[in-house]
mmCIF file of C-alpha atoms and ligand atoms in Angstrom:
data_model
loop_
_atom_site.group_PDB
_atom_site.id
_atom_site.type_symbol
_atom_site.label_atom_id
_atom_site.label_comp_id
_atom_site.label_asym_id
_atom_site.label_seq_id
_atom_site.Cartn_x
_atom_site.Cartn_y
_atom_site.Cartn_z
ATOM 1 C CA UNK L 1 139.221 156.457 191.452
ATOM 2 C CA UNK L 2 141.591 158.235 190.798
ATOM 3 C CA UNK L 3 143.902 155.639 189.695
ATOM 4 C CA UNK L 4 140.923 154.966 187.185
ATOM 5 C CA UNK L 5 140.700 158.018 186.102
ATOM 6 C CA UNK L 6 144.096 158.272 185.400
ATOM 7 C CA UNK L 7 143.661 154.877 183.805
ATOM 8 C CA UNK L 8 141.272 155.811 182.036
ATOM 9 C CA UNK L 9 142.677 158.454 180.744
ATOM 10 C CA UNK L 10 145.861 156.217 179.408
ATOM 11 C CA UNK L 11 143.187 153.834 177.144
ATOM 12 C CA UNK L 12 140.985 155.794 175.847
ATOM 13 C CA UNK L 13 143.899 157.793 174.216
ATOM 14 C CA UNK L 14 146.000 154.353 172.757
ATOM 15 C CA UNK L 15 142.142 153.601 171.642
ATOM 16 C CA UNK L 16 142.377 157.244 169.942
ATOM 17 C CA UNK L 17 145.686 156.787 168.419
ATOM 18 C CA UNK L 18 144.797 153.230 167.084
ATOM 19 C CA UNK L 19 141.168 154.781 165.698
ATOM 20 C CA UNK L 20 143.184 157.438 163.774
ATOM 21 C CA UNK L 21 146.539 155.028 162.092
ATOM 22 C CA UNK L 22 143.275 152.009 161.128
ATOM 23 C CA UNK L 23 141.223 154.501 160.257
ATOM 24 C CA UNK L 24 143.451 156.911 158.296
ATOM 25 C CA UNK L 25 146.692 154.968 157.427
ATOM 26 C CA UNK L 26 144.566 151.431 156.887
ATOM 27 C CA UNK L 27 148.166 150.635 159.231
ATOM 28 C CA UNK L 28 147.369 149.718 163.209
ATOM 29 C CA UNK L 29 149.574 149.223 165.938
ATOM 30 C CA UNK L 30 148.089 146.389 167.615
ATOM 31 C CA UNK L 31 146.037 143.383 166.353
ATOM 32 C CA UNK L 32 142.188 143.352 166.836
ATOM 33 C CA UNK L 33 142.301 141.121 169.868
ATOM 34 C CA UNK L 34 144.423 143.516 171.582
ATOM 35 C CA UNK L 35 142.611 146.216 169.683
ATOM 36 C CA UNK L 36 139.085 144.482 171.614
ATOM 37 C CA UNK L 37 140.433 143.962 175.259
ATOM 38 C CA UNK L 38 141.839 147.834 175.808
ATOM 39 C CA UNK L 39 138.135 148.448 174.480
ATOM 40 C CA UNK L 40 136.984 146.598 177.032
ATOM 41 C CA UNK L 41 138.932 146.861 179.863
ATOM 42 C CA UNK L 42 137.817 151.145 179.226
ATOM 43 C CA UNK L 43 133.677 149.647 178.914
ATOM 44 C CA UNK L 44 134.937 147.876 182.461
ATOM 45 C CA UNK L 45 136.203 151.444 183.626
ATOM 46 C CA UNK L 46 133.090 153.388 182.705
ATOM 47 C CA UNK L 47 130.836 151.059 184.511
ATOM 48 C CA UNK L 48 132.381 151.272 187.425
ATOM 49 C CA UNK L 49 132.752 155.130 187.255
ATOM 50 C CA UNK L 50 129.813 156.452 184.995
ATOM 51 C CA UNK L 51 131.224 160.232 185.683
ATOM 52 C CA UNK L 52 134.214 159.126 183.363
ATOM 53 C CA UNK L 53 132.222 159.066 180.559
ATOM 54 C CA UNK L 54 132.907 161.647 178.242
ATOM 55 C CA UNK L 55 131.829 161.857 174.976
ATOM 56 C CA UNK L 56 134.755 161.890 173.279
ATOM 57 C CA UNK L 57 135.384 159.173 175.200
ATOM 58 C CA UNK L 58 136.034 156.228 172.954
ATOM 59 C CA UNK L 59 133.085 153.789 174.273
ATOM 60 C CA UNK L 60 131.426 157.301 172.938
ATOM 61 C CA UNK L 61 131.753 157.067 169.283
ATOM 62 C CA UNK L 62 132.090 154.279 166.352
ATOM 63 C CA UNK L 63 135.457 153.849 164.680
ATOM 64 C CA UNK L 64 137.286 156.917 162.933
ATOM 65 C CA UNK L 65 136.094 160.087 160.815
ATOM 66 C CA UNK L 66 136.337 159.598 157.641
ATOM 67 C CA UNK L 67 140.000 160.077 155.644
ATOM 68 C CA UNK L 68 140.605 163.307 153.779
ATOM 69 C CA UNK L 69 140.602 162.769 150.592
ATOM 70 C CA UNK L 70 137.541 161.468 149.304
ATOM 71 C CA UNK L 71 134.466 162.852 149.214
ATOM 72 C CA UNK L 72 131.918 162.796 152.306
ATOM 73 C CA UNK L 73 128.760 160.437 151.810
ATOM 74 C CA UNK L 74 125.967 160.497 154.232
ATOM 75 C CA UNK L 75 124.642 157.227 155.533
ATOM 76 C CA UNK L 76 120.887 156.777 154.960
ATOM 77 C CA UNK L 77 120.964 154.667 157.317
ATOM 78 C CA UNK L 78 123.578 154.639 160.403
ATOM 79 C CA UNK L 79 126.429 151.459 159.548
ATOM 80 C CA UNK L 80 127.040 150.036 163.124
ATOM 81 C CA UNK L 81 129.046 147.886 164.975
ATOM 82 C CA UNK L 82 128.294 145.052 166.217
ATOM 83 C CA UNK L 83 128.709 143.534 169.999
ATOM 84 C CA UNK L 84 130.855 140.985 171.365
ATOM 85 C CA UNK L 85 130.611 138.175 172.559
ATOM 86 C CA UNK L 86 133.922 136.267 174.331
ATOM 87 C CA UNK L 87 132.684 133.151 175.488
ATOM 88 C CA UNK L 88 129.448 130.360 174.475
ATOM 89 C CA UNK L 89 127.794 131.301 177.746
ATOM 90 C CA UNK L 90 128.115 135.070 176.608
ATOM 91 C CA UNK L 91 126.252 133.424 173.491
ATOM 92 C CA UNK L 92 124.267 131.572 175.677
ATOM 93 C CA UNK L 93 123.348 135.073 177.047
ATOM 94 C CA UNK L 94 122.500 136.917 173.324
ATOM 95 C CA UNK L 95 119.759 134.787 172.853
ATOM 96 C CA UNK L 96 118.410 134.551 176.269
ATOM 97 C CA UNK L 97 117.939 138.595 176.208
ATOM 98 C CA UNK L 98 116.486 138.137 172.995
ATOM 99 C CA UNK L 99 113.853 135.763 174.400
ATOM 100 C CA UNK L 100 113.370 138.070 177.636
ATOM 101 C CA UNK L 101 112.838 141.262 175.008
ATOM 102 C CA UNK L 102 110.349 139.218 173.128
ATOM 103 C CA UNK L 103 108.324 137.493 175.407
ATOM 104 C CA UNK L 104 109.205 133.915 173.426
ATOM 105 C CA UNK L 105 108.381 131.587 176.370
ATOM 106 C CA UNK L 106 112.002 129.589 177.555
ATOM 107 C CA UNK L 107 111.783 126.723 174.638
ATOM 108 C CA UNK L 108 110.433 129.326 171.940
ATOM 109 C CA UNK L 109 114.297 129.356 170.053
ATOM 110 C CA UNK L 110 114.224 132.119 168.283
ATOM 111 C CA UNK L 111 115.902 130.972 165.027
ATOM 112 C CA UNK L 112 119.731 132.537 164.118
ATOM 113 C CA UNK L 113 121.636 132.819 160.824
ATOM 114 C CA UNK L 114 125.555 132.567 161.676
ATOM 115 C CA UNK L 115 127.818 133.592 159.172
ATOM 116 C CA UNK L 116 131.452 133.925 159.249
ATOM 117 C CA UNK L 117 132.752 137.673 160.075
ATOM 118 C CA UNK L 118 135.516 138.180 157.415
ATOM 119 C CA UNK L 119 138.105 140.265 158.235
ATOM 120 C CA UNK L 120 138.252 143.036 155.605
ATOM 121 C CA UNK L 121 136.075 146.228 156.043
ATOM 122 C CA UNK L 122 133.058 147.084 155.682
ATOM 123 C CA UNK L 123 131.141 148.850 152.522
ATOM 124 C CA UNK L 124 127.420 150.520 151.337
ATOM 125 C CA UNK L 125 126.528 150.577 147.669
ATOM 126 C CA UNK L 126 123.635 152.902 147.259
ATOM 127 C CA UNK L 127 121.083 151.348 144.309
ATOM 128 C CA UNK L 128 118.192 152.917 142.560
ATOM 129 C CA UNK L 129 116.156 151.578 140.260
ATOM 130 C CA UNK L 130 118.989 148.740 140.474
ATOM 131 C CA UNK L 131 121.733 150.624 139.352
ATOM 132 C CA UNK L 132 124.716 151.091 141.420
ATOM 133 C CA UNK L 133 125.123 154.917 141.883
ATOM 134 C CA UNK L 134 128.008 155.316 144.862
ATOM 135 C CA UNK L 135 129.695 153.544 147.164
ATOM 136 C CA UNK L 136 130.826 154.664 150.609
ATOM 137 C CA UNK L 137 133.661 153.455 153.537
ATOM 138 C CA UNK L 138 131.328 152.933 156.829
ATOM 139 C CA UNK L 139 133.735 155.991 158.903
ATOM 140 C CA UNK L 140 132.092 156.645 161.845
ATOM 141 C CA UNK L 141 128.912 154.211 161.188
ATOM 142 C CA UNK L 142 127.677 157.618 159.900
ATOM 143 C CA UNK L 143 129.837 159.290 157.193
ATOM 144 C CA UNK L 144 131.446 157.772 154.814
ATOM 145 C CA UNK L 145 133.902 158.227 151.573
ATOM 146 C CA UNK L 146 133.046 158.021 148.612
ATOM 147 C CA UNK L 147 135.216 155.512 147.016
ATOM 148 C CA UNK L 148 132.440 154.886 143.999
ATOM 149 C CA UNK L 149 135.151 154.563 140.799
ATOM 150 C CA UNK L 150 137.080 152.655 142.909
ATOM 151 C CA UNK L 151 134.419 150.088 143.848
ATOM 152 C CA UNK L 152 133.183 150.188 139.583
ATOM 153 C CA UNK L 153 136.498 147.961 139.766
ATOM 154 C CA UNK L 154 135.724 145.390 142.077
ATOM 155 C CA UNK L 155 134.324 142.314 139.495
ATOM 156 C CA UNK L 156 131.828 141.039 142.573
ATOM 157 C CA UNK L 157 130.181 144.348 142.258
ATOM 158 C CA UNK L 158 127.381 144.137 140.182
ATOM 159 C CA UNK L 159 126.779 147.484 138.521
ATOM 160 C CA UNK L 160 123.327 146.234 137.286
ATOM 161 C CA UNK L 161 120.804 144.384 139.932
ATOM 162 C CA UNK L 162 119.084 141.204 138.139
ATOM 163 C CA UNK L 163 115.224 141.568 137.441
ATOM 164 C CA UNK L 164 114.156 140.045 141.075
ATOM 165 C CA UNK L 165 111.316 142.333 142.384
ATOM 166 C CA UNK L 166 114.273 145.518 142.600
ATOM 167 C CA UNK L 167 113.483 148.227 145.225
ATOM 168 C CA UNK L 168 113.820 151.789 144.043
ATOM 169 C CA UNK L 169 116.105 152.215 146.390
ATOM 170 C CA UNK L 170 118.487 150.826 148.434
ATOM 171 C CA UNK L 171 121.533 150.395 150.651
ATOM 172 C CA UNK L 172 123.630 146.527 150.556
ATOM 173 C CA UNK L 173 126.477 146.316 152.515
ATOM 174 C CA UNK L 174 128.810 143.230 152.565
ATOM 175 C CA UNK L 175 132.589 143.590 153.099
ATOM 176 C CA UNK L 176 134.865 143.648 150.955
ATOM 177 C CA UNK L 177 138.647 141.515 151.446
ATOM 178 C CA UNK L 178 141.779 139.877 149.804
ATOM 179 C CA UNK L 179 142.331 136.487 149.597
ATOM 180 C CA UNK L 180 145.594 135.551 151.420
ATOM 181 C CA UNK L 181 147.538 133.754 148.473
ATOM 182 C CA UNK L 182 146.887 137.237 146.465
ATOM 183 C CA UNK L 183 148.040 139.475 149.736
ATOM 184 C CA UNK L 184 150.836 137.516 149.468
ATOM 185 C CA UNK L 185 151.177 138.144 145.856
ATOM 186 C CA UNK L 186 150.884 141.721 146.753
ATOM 187 C CA UNK L 187 152.951 142.021 148.627
ATOM 188 C CA UNK L 188 155.940 140.173 146.803
ATOM 189 C CA UNK L 189 155.701 142.633 144.018
ATOM 190 C CA UNK L 190 155.009 145.493 146.184
ATOM 191 C CA UNK L 191 158.798 144.532 147.497
ATOM 192 C CA UNK L 192 159.726 144.021 144.439
ATOM 193 C CA UNK L 193 158.599 147.111 143.539
ATOM 194 C CA UNK L 194 159.772 149.369 146.631
ATOM 195 C CA UNK L 195 156.310 150.207 147.155
ATOM 196 C CA UNK L 196 153.932 149.644 150.502
ATOM 197 C CA UNK L 197 154.393 146.344 152.475
ATOM 198 C CA UNK L 198 150.539 145.396 153.851
ATOM 199 C CA UNK L 199 150.547 144.193 157.100
ATOM 200 C CA UNK L 200 147.729 142.296 156.677
ATOM 201 C CA UNK L 201 144.987 141.462 154.309
ATOM 202 C CA UNK L 202 143.127 143.741 155.865
ATOM 203 C CA UNK L 203 144.845 146.529 155.280
ATOM 204 C CA UNK L 204 145.904 145.754 151.484
ATOM 205 C CA UNK L 205 142.510 145.512 150.964
ATOM 206 C CA UNK L 206 141.503 148.444 152.843
ATOM 207 C CA UNK L 207 144.445 150.265 151.100
ATOM 208 C CA UNK L 208 143.450 149.063 147.896
ATOM 209 C CA UNK L 209 139.772 150.520 148.296
ATOM 210 C CA UNK L 210 140.985 153.734 148.247
ATOM 211 C CA UNK L 211 143.129 154.592 146.330
ATOM 212 C CA UNK L 212 143.227 158.122 144.223
ATOM 213 C CA UNK L 213 144.278 156.545 141.951
ATOM 214 C CA UNK L 214 141.527 154.213 140.390
ATOM 215 C CA UNK L 215 143.571 152.326 138.096
ATOM 216 C CA UNK L 216 145.307 151.226 141.360
ATOM 217 C CA UNK L 217 142.744 149.948 142.406
ATOM 218 C CA UNK L 218 141.778 148.260 139.136
ATOM 219 C CA UNK L 219 145.128 146.261 139.330
ATOM 220 C CA UNK L 220 144.313 145.256 143.094
ATOM 221 C CA UNK L 221 142.480 141.728 143.296
ATOM 222 C CA UNK L 222 139.824 143.383 146.183
ATOM 223 C CA UNK L 223 137.025 140.505 146.329
ATOM 224 C CA UNK L 224 133.004 141.444 148.104
ATOM 225 C CA UNK L 225 130.986 139.945 150.319
ATOM 226 C CA UNK L 226 127.099 140.961 150.869
ATOM 227 C CA UNK L 227 125.611 140.405 153.972
ATOM 228 C CA UNK L 228 123.263 143.096 155.797
ATOM 229 C CA UNK L 229 121.562 146.542 153.795
ATOM 230 C CA UNK L 230 120.439 149.768 154.772
ATOM 231 C CA UNK L 231 117.908 151.851 153.461
ATOM 232 C CA UNK L 232 115.353 149.719 151.479
ATOM 233 C CA UNK L 233 112.509 150.475 150.264
ATOM 234 C CA UNK L 234 110.217 147.855 149.409
ATOM 235 C CA UNK L 235 111.786 144.684 151.221
ATOM 236 C CA UNK L 236 112.052 141.281 149.037
ATOM 237 C CA UNK L 237 111.807 139.393 152.243
ATOM 238 C CA UNK L 238 111.153 138.713 155.535
ATOM 239 C CA UNK L 239 113.393 136.969 157.255
ATOM 240 C CA UNK L 240 117.489 137.107 157.022
ATOM 241 C CA UNK L 241 118.134 133.839 155.130
ATOM 242 C CA UNK L 242 115.826 135.114 152.862
ATOM 243 C CA UNK L 243 117.151 138.220 152.330
ATOM 244 C CA UNK L 244 120.716 136.799 151.634
ATOM 245 C CA UNK L 245 119.174 134.209 149.287
ATOM 246 C CA UNK L 246 117.506 137.386 147.489
ATOM 247 C CA UNK L 247 120.798 139.481 147.393
ATOM 248 C CA UNK L 248 122.407 135.905 145.575
ATOM 249 C CA UNK L 249 118.860 136.290 143.437
ATOM 250 C CA UNK L 250 119.823 140.182 142.072
ATOM 251 C CA UNK L 251 123.897 138.867 142.008
ATOM 252 C CA UNK L 252 125.409 139.197 144.854
ATOM 253 C CA UNK L 253 128.044 137.220 146.065
ATOM 254 C CA UNK L 254 126.768 135.481 149.622
ATOM 255 C CA UNK L 255 129.375 133.789 152.393
ATOM 256 C CA UNK L 256 128.258 129.942 150.574
ATOM 257 C CA UNK L 257 128.943 128.622 155.041
ATOM 258 C CA UNK L 258 126.173 131.037 156.298
ATOM 259 C CA UNK L 259 123.474 128.874 157.860
ATOM 260 C CA UNK L 260 120.322 129.102 159.779
ATOM 261 C CA UNK L 261 120.924 127.685 163.542
ATOM 262 C CA UNK L 262 117.712 126.597 165.189
ATOM 263 C CA UNK L 263 118.868 126.398 168.723
ATOM 264 C CA UNK L 264 122.232 127.439 170.572
ATOM 265 C CA UNK L 265 123.625 123.693 170.466
ATOM 266 C CA UNK L 266 123.777 124.581 166.890
ATOM 267 C CA UNK L 267 125.036 128.437 167.280
ATOM 268 C CA UNK L 268 128.217 126.644 169.160
ATOM 269 C CA UNK L 269 128.603 124.340 167.357
ATOM 270 C CA UNK L 270 129.095 126.306 163.729
ATOM 271 C CA UNK L 271 131.523 129.019 165.632
ATOM 272 C CA UNK L 272 132.832 125.318 166.559
ATOM 273 C CA UNK L 273 133.276 124.524 162.947
ATOM 274 C CA UNK L 274 134.205 127.681 161.151
ATOM 275 C CA UNK L 275 137.301 127.512 163.952
ATOM 276 C CA UNK L 276 137.727 124.016 162.232
ATOM 277 C CA UNK L 277 137.819 125.118 159.189
ATOM 278 C CA UNK L 278 139.260 128.692 159.654
ATOM 279 C CA UNK L 279 142.763 127.931 157.863
ATOM 280 C CA UNK L 280 141.481 126.425 155.224
ATOM 281 C CA UNK L 281 138.824 129.650 154.819
ATOM 282 C CA UNK L 282 141.218 131.605 151.474
ATOM 283 C CA UNK L 283 140.429 134.669 153.541
ATOM 284 C CA UNK L 284 141.020 136.137 157.073
ATOM 285 C CA UNK L 285 137.966 136.004 159.174
ATOM 286 C CA UNK L 286 138.291 137.205 162.853
ATOM 287 C CA UNK L 287 135.066 135.504 164.356
ATOM 288 C CA UNK L 288 131.073 134.540 163.876
ATOM 289 C CA UNK L 289 127.717 136.910 163.288
ATOM 290 C CA UNK L 290 124.572 135.630 164.947
ATOM 291 C CA UNK L 291 122.050 137.352 163.348
ATOM 292 C CA UNK L 292 117.937 136.804 164.521
ATOM 293 C CA UNK L 293 116.292 135.769 161.107
ATOM 294 C CA UNK L 294 112.995 137.482 161.700
ATOM 295 C CA UNK L 295 113.035 140.626 160.299
ATOM 296 C CA UNK L 296 110.178 142.023 162.200
ATOM 297 C CA UNK L 297 111.926 140.506 165.315
ATOM 298 C CA UNK L 298 115.199 142.321 164.741
ATOM 299 C CA UNK L 299 113.040 145.481 164.571
ATOM 300 C CA UNK L 300 110.811 145.372 167.550
ATOM 301 C CA UNK L 301 114.811 143.839 168.523
ATOM 302 C CA UNK L 302 116.612 147.592 167.326
ATOM 303 C CA UNK L 303 119.322 148.805 168.319
ATOM 304 C CA UNK L 304 121.374 149.464 172.287
ATOM 305 C CA UNK L 305 123.429 152.046 172.289
ATOM 306 C CA UNK L 306 125.358 151.724 169.188
ATOM 307 C CA UNK L 307 124.840 148.032 168.339
ATOM 308 C CA UNK L 308 121.422 145.780 167.582
ATOM 309 C CA UNK L 309 120.849 143.749 170.225
ATOM 310 C CA UNK L 310 119.335 141.363 167.556
ATOM 311 C CA UNK L 311 123.127 140.796 166.670
ATOM 312 C CA UNK L 312 126.239 139.673 168.257
ATOM 313 C CA UNK L 313 129.720 139.000 166.762
ATOM 314 C CA UNK L 314 131.530 136.414 168.741
ATOM 315 C CA UNK L 315 135.180 136.473 168.271
ATOM 316 C CA UNK L 316 138.185 134.077 167.659
ATOM 317 C CA UNK L 317 140.798 134.394 171.325
ATOM 318 C CA UNK L 318 143.654 136.345 170.614
ATOM 319 C CA UNK L 319 147.058 133.914 169.941
ATOM 320 C CA UNK L 320 144.628 132.044 167.176
ATOM 321 C CA UNK L 321 144.204 136.073 165.469
ATOM 322 C CA UNK L 322 147.011 135.746 163.144
ATOM 323 C CA UNK L 323 146.936 135.891 159.419
ATOM 324 C CA UNK L 324 149.531 133.369 157.618
HETATM 325 C C1 JCF I 1 124.432 144.245 161.114
HETATM 326 C C2 JCF I 1 126.034 144.185 160.933
HETATM 327 C C3 JCF I 1 127.426 144.233 161.529
HETATM 328 C C4 JCF I 1 128.225 144.345 160.665
HETATM 329 C C5 JCF I 1 128.409 142.806 159.881
HETATM 330 C C6 JCF I 1 130.070 142.192 160.439
HETATM 331 C C7 JCF I 1 129.726 141.285 158.970
HETATM 332 C C8 JCF I 1 130.887 140.608 158.877
HETATM 333 N N1 JCF I 1 132.292 141.464 159.510
HETATM 334 O O1 JCF I 1 131.628 139.719 157.907
HETATM 335 C C9 JCF I 1 128.869 140.431 158.721
HETATM 336 C C10 JCF I 1 127.723 141.085 159.414
HETATM 337 O O2 JCF I 1 126.535 140.515 158.922
HETATM 338 C C11 JCF I 1 127.267 141.810 159.953
HETATM 339 N N2 JCF I 1 126.726 142.446 160.180
#
């Protein structure tokens, strides 16, 4: 027990140090897969010794406080992190939990939207009457940084939504990322100029986005995939898949590999196929994301602690999590 307390302290410290570097300086010291392992170890200790859980424990907070220097933005709907599955069995359990929670029959399979999990940084875009009014990073999930001026320089982000039943107010969400080849070219240029060299495309996207000097952001090859939303007055569709179609209609790039699946086998086949294509995608991914397609079921399933019950990320094993 005292040993568990010591290890708990060490893990919590290591995770907090990582968070500080990852969220404040876009320069993490451990790979995402190692970070995942630390988190799971901490969760395992806390499961056995619940009294070790304190409000400040990393398992109770999402991400880190936003960086200094940018105005803070409160997300109308929190941007919460996804739970993780690391095996086929955990994916099957995810589906089983949903069936039980929704009281579906044993052979009733909820349609699942499966998509590649882009390894970039998540961004929330607020549109009012179809006009982009604000862009914010996720920050700690509740409060992010105002990066509106920087985001206006990203070609993939529409300044105005196309005229398809546009909600009065909506927060659209997605991932800012950089193509691997653009990342390599940028690092070469940075190196020649004696400037910051980035460890991976995710860091270079984050570092490029959170520039006080907007012209630097404008010079960086940032891209954006839309995949979710927060606040949404008069929602235009009733399923995840149709909402993604709507996002395409109003002008966003939505990942073309996204697939609607009707069985666990189809979901796992998707995971394997994306795993095989991973090296040829042109951008980094660190797994795939599964979501229940029906939005009324998503609402009934809600969130457990800080992650949705209706969605999960299925990660690739650590050794494959190298970029380039
Ligand atoms: C709800 C949610 C949260 C985080 C996500 C992250 C990704 C991603 N990194 O690609 C995709 C999604 O559809 C997500 N969806």
